[in-house]
Tab-separated table of C-alpha atoms in Angstrom:
chain	number	residue	atom	x	y	z
A	14	ARG	CA	0.000	0.000	0.000
A	15	GLN	CA	1.039	3.571	-0.546
A	16	ILE	CA	1.784	5.693	2.490
A	17	GLY	CA	-1.358	7.575	3.506
A	18	SER	CA	-3.751	5.260	1.669
A	19	GLY	CA	-5.120	3.873	4.956
A	20	GLY	CA	-3.774	0.371	4.349
A	21	SER	CA	-3.454	-0.735	7.964
A	22	GLU	CA	-6.909	0.504	8.963
A	23	ILE	CA	-8.486	-0.996	5.848
A	24	GLY	CA	-6.729	-4.312	6.427
A	25	MET	CA	-8.094	-4.499	9.961
A	26	GLU	CA	-11.600	-3.636	8.746
A	27	VAL	CA	-11.444	-6.289	6.006
A	28	ALA	CA	-10.345	-8.885	8.557
A	29	LYS	CA	-13.210	-7.901	10.862
A	30	ARG	CA	-15.756	-8.230	8.055
A	31	LEU	CA	-14.419	-11.649	7.062
A	32	GLY	CA	-14.063	-12.902	10.629
A	33	ILE	CA	-10.310	-13.512	10.358
A	34	ARG	CA	-7.176	-12.012	11.898
A	35	CYS	CA	-5.098	-9.154	10.513
A	36	TYR	CA	-1.324	-9.141	10.898
A	37	ASP	CA	0.616	-5.902	10.601
A	38	LYS	CA	2.975	-4.789	13.372
A	39	GLN	CA	2.368	-8.125	15.117
A	40	LEU	CA	4.563	-9.719	12.442
A	41	ILE	CA	7.590	-8.070	14.039
A	42	GLU	CA	6.929	-9.763	17.363
A	43	LEU	CA	6.156	-13.110	15.717
A	44	ALA	CA	9.330	-12.937	13.639
A	45	CYS	CA	11.384	-12.055	16.723
A	46	ASN	CA	9.972	-15.016	18.605
A	47	TYR	CA	10.579	-17.342	15.673
A	48	GLY	CA	14.131	-16.169	14.965
A	49	GLU	CA	15.041	-15.477	18.614
A	50	LEU	CA	15.843	-11.877	17.719
A	51	ASP	CA	15.933	-8.509	19.433
A	52	GLN	CA	12.748	-6.632	18.508
A	53	ASP	CA	14.460	-3.226	18.253
A	54	VAL	CA	17.021	-4.557	15.763
A	55	LEU	CA	14.344	-6.206	13.637
A	56	ALA	CA	12.040	-3.162	13.649
A	57	ALA	CA	14.901	-0.905	12.509
A	58	ALA	CA	15.716	-3.155	9.541
A	59	GLU	CA	12.149	-4.055	8.565
A	60	GLU	CA	10.933	-3.135	5.071
A	61	LYS	CA	14.264	-1.587	4.112
A	62	ARG	CA	16.751	-2.633	1.448
A	63	PRO	CA	20.104	-3.936	2.698
A	64	ASN	CA	22.728	-1.381	3.631
A	65	PRO	CA	25.735	-2.051	1.347
A	66	PHE	CA	28.062	-1.114	4.223
A	67	LEU	CA	26.529	-3.625	6.638
A	68	TYR	CA	26.944	-7.036	5.103
A	69	SER	CA	26.294	-9.599	7.772
A	70	VAL	CA	24.138	-10.438	10.745
A	71	PRO	CA	25.974	-9.809	14.038
A	72	ARG	CA	27.398	-13.045	15.410
A	73	GLN	CA	25.137	-12.992	18.466
A	74	MET	CA	22.055	-12.950	16.190
A	75	GLN	CA	23.116	-15.786	13.893
A	76	ASN	CA	21.335	-19.108	14.251
A	77	ASP	CA	19.793	-21.782	12.052
A	78	LYS	CA	16.632	-19.724	11.553
A	79	THR	CA	18.224	-16.353	10.820
A	80	GLY	CA	21.059	-17.601	8.630
A	81	ARG	CA	24.735	-16.717	8.661
A	82	GLY	CA	26.859	-14.268	6.705
A	83	ILE	CA	23.966	-12.262	5.241
A	84	ALA	CA	22.803	-8.654	5.617
A	85	ILE	CA	20.517	-7.927	8.571
A	86	ASN	CA	17.759	-6.786	6.198
A	87	ASP	CA	17.983	-10.088	4.293
A	88	MET	CA	17.794	-11.988	7.559
A	89	VAL	CA	14.719	-9.983	8.620
A	90	PHE	CA	13.037	-10.588	5.256
A	91	ASN	CA	13.768	-14.332	5.415
A	92	VAL	CA	12.493	-14.711	8.981
A	93	GLN	CA	9.347	-12.669	8.322
A	94	SER	CA	8.697	-14.605	5.112
A	95	GLU	CA	8.833	-17.886	7.006
A	96	VAL	CA	6.405	-16.549	9.611
A	97	ILE	CA	4.062	-15.367	6.819
A	98	ARG	CA	4.148	-18.823	5.212
A	99	GLN	CA	3.404	-20.458	8.566
A	100	LEU	CA	0.434	-18.148	9.160
A	101	ALA	CA	-0.979	-18.821	5.693
A	102	GLU	CA	-0.607	-22.549	6.277
A	103	LYS	CA	-2.655	-22.582	9.461
A	104	GLU	CA	-5.308	-19.876	8.943
A	105	SER	CA	-7.032	-17.445	6.612
A	106	CYS	CA	-5.788	-13.962	7.442
A	107	VAL	CA	-4.980	-10.484	6.178
A	108	ILE	CA	-1.277	-9.627	6.019
A	109	ILE	CA	-0.250	-5.989	5.581
A	110	GLY	CA	2.808	-5.332	3.390
A	111	ARG	CA	6.137	-7.145	3.899
A	112	CYS	CA	6.035	-8.469	0.315
A	113	ALA	CA	3.435	-10.997	1.480
A	114	ASP	CA	1.902	-11.129	-2.013
A	115	TYR	CA	5.290	-12.247	-3.366
A	116	VAL	CA	6.032	-14.622	-0.478
A	117	LEU	CA	2.647	-16.347	-0.991
A	118	LYS	CA	2.450	-16.055	-4.793
A	119	ASP	CA	2.501	-19.822	-5.299
A	120	ARG	CA	-0.395	-20.447	-2.909
A	121	PRO	CA	-3.615	-20.846	-4.957
A	122	ASN	CA	-5.894	-19.161	-2.404
A	123	THR	CA	-3.854	-15.982	-2.040
A	124	ILE	CA	-5.556	-12.724	-3.004
A	125	SER	CA	-3.201	-9.774	-3.431
A	126	VAL	CA	-4.447	-6.204	-3.152
A	127	PHE	CA	-2.670	-2.898	-3.801
A	128	LEU	CA	-4.018	0.278	-2.200
A	129	LYS	CA	-3.269	3.724	-3.597
A	130	ALA	CA	-4.681	7.218	-3.344
A	131	GLU	CA	-4.216	10.614	-4.956
A	132	MET	CA	-1.572	12.762	-3.254
A	133	GLN	CA	-4.097	15.246	-1.831
A	134	SER	CA	-5.990	12.420	-0.141
A	135	LYS	CA	-2.759	10.965	1.277
A	136	VAL	CA	-1.627	14.349	2.562
A	137	GLU	CA	-4.973	14.981	4.263
A	138	ARG	CA	-4.786	11.585	5.952
A	139	ALA	CA	-1.172	12.064	7.065
A	140	VAL	CA	-2.000	15.454	8.573
A	141	LYS	CA	-5.255	14.363	10.231
A	142	TYR	CA	-4.269	10.965	11.641
A	143	TYR	CA	-0.501	11.129	12.039
A	144	GLY	CA	0.061	14.779	12.902
A	145	VAL	CA	2.392	15.404	9.969
A	146	ASP	CA	3.228	19.024	9.189
A	147	PRO	CA	1.066	19.985	6.164
A	148	GLN	CA	4.041	21.770	4.571
A	149	LYS	CA	6.210	18.653	4.788
A	150	ALA	CA	3.609	15.951	4.258
A	151	GLU	CA	3.936	15.557	0.491
A	152	ASP	CA	7.723	15.311	0.640
A	153	ARG	CA	7.585	12.754	3.467
A	154	ILE	CA	5.011	10.679	1.601
A	155	ARG	CA	7.074	10.647	-1.588
A	156	LYS	CA	10.208	9.597	0.290
A	157	ALA	CA	8.391	6.883	2.238
A	158	ASP	CA	6.750	5.487	-0.904
A	159	LYS	CA	10.123	5.531	-2.677
A	160	GLN	CA	11.664	3.530	0.161
A	161	ARG	CA	8.753	1.095	0.163
A	162	ALA	CA	9.023	0.633	-3.619
A	163	SER	CA	12.777	0.096	-3.373
A	164	TYR	CA	12.283	-2.605	-0.739
A	165	TYR	CA	9.569	-4.386	-2.706
A	166	ASN	CA	11.387	-4.199	-6.043
A	167	TYR	CA	14.538	-5.612	-4.421
A	168	TYR	CA	12.999	-8.564	-2.579
A	169	ALA	CA	9.990	-9.361	-4.750
A	170	THR	CA	11.942	-9.013	-7.993
A	171	ALA	CA	8.864	-7.267	-9.369
A	172	THR	CA	7.627	-3.680	-9.647
A	173	TRP	CA	5.804	-2.234	-6.661
A	174	GLY	CA	2.423	-0.873	-7.690
A	175	ASP	CA	2.384	-2.600	-11.089
A	176	VAL	CA	-1.249	-3.638	-11.615
A	177	ASN	CA	-0.094	-6.909	-13.177
A	178	ASN	CA	1.214	-8.074	-9.792
A	179	TYR	CA	-2.098	-7.844	-7.962
A	180	ASP	CA	-5.583	-9.329	-8.111
A	181	LEU	CA	-7.175	-6.033	-7.132
A	182	CYS	CA	-5.993	-2.397	-7.083
A	183	VAL	CA	-8.111	0.215	-5.313
A	184	ASP	CA	-7.979	3.998	-5.027
A	185	THR	CA	-8.899	4.410	-1.366
A	186	GLY	CA	-9.455	8.144	-1.773
A	187	LYS	CA	-12.485	7.392	-3.938
A	188	LEU	CA	-14.163	4.946	-1.539
A	189	GLY	CA	-12.752	5.753	1.897
A	190	VAL	CA	-11.834	3.175	4.517
A	191	GLU	CA	-15.284	1.610	4.907
A	192	GLY	CA	-16.041	1.516	1.196
A	193	THR	CA	-12.645	0.041	0.310
A	194	ALA	CA	-12.934	-2.598	3.036
A	195	GLU	CA	-16.407	-3.520	1.784
A	196	LEU	CA	-15.138	-3.825	-1.798
A	197	ILE	CA	-12.207	-6.062	-0.810
A	198	ALA	CA	-14.333	-8.254	1.450
A	199	ARG	CA	-16.901	-8.654	-1.325
A	200	PHE	CA	-14.150	-9.496	-3.811
A	201	VAL	CA	-12.874	-12.219	-1.464
A	202	GLU	CA	-16.371	-13.647	-1.033
A	203	LEU	CA	-17.010	-13.694	-4.794
A	204	ARG	CA	-13.648	-15.329	-5.441
A	205	GLN	CA	-14.350	-17.995	-2.834
A	206	ALA	CA	-17.808	-18.646	-4.287
A	207	MET	CA	-16.344	-19.070	-7.786
A	208	LEU	CA	-13.691	-21.482	-6.544
A	209	GLU	CA	-16.294	-23.547	-4.716
A	210	ALA	CA	-18.521	-23.598	-7.811
A	211	LYS	CA	-15.660	-25.146	-9.796
A	212	LYS	CA	-15.287	-28.069	-7.382
């Protein structure tokens, strides 16, 4: 999702409508538990491309789950990806970001959604809900989206925001949080009904 498109709130609302869980920030804690990692270290490296000047995981963080001799960002991506696969294996859920669409691309029941909005809508949301300075909001949004795209393009080996990578792309500024959540939930229900009809 683009910064300011309301992705986290919409994801939680979709999960509520479908009666399933939504995973966003909780993925950090789950990944830390799985990889036996320090949460502050993981949070700092999450959804960022590797730093070319920091090549490997500190010795004290290396284990069979995190890997050895790789960049911290790669280790974080690998650990989170494994947690995402485990979640998808045991339950239906909504997963926000973290290249989950790419990690689960080979699973037949995965539905990938990309959320966007016009800049004015994103700025208004950033100012209203996150207290961002109106004069700096657009610049911050552009930088954050650029970082998010860089991360996705690096790990997913695809283009962030390319409509061909997703089952559904929605302009949240047109429908708002409730309307977008309703559209996605309905899309999921229709997809499920079509799959069941083919059985």
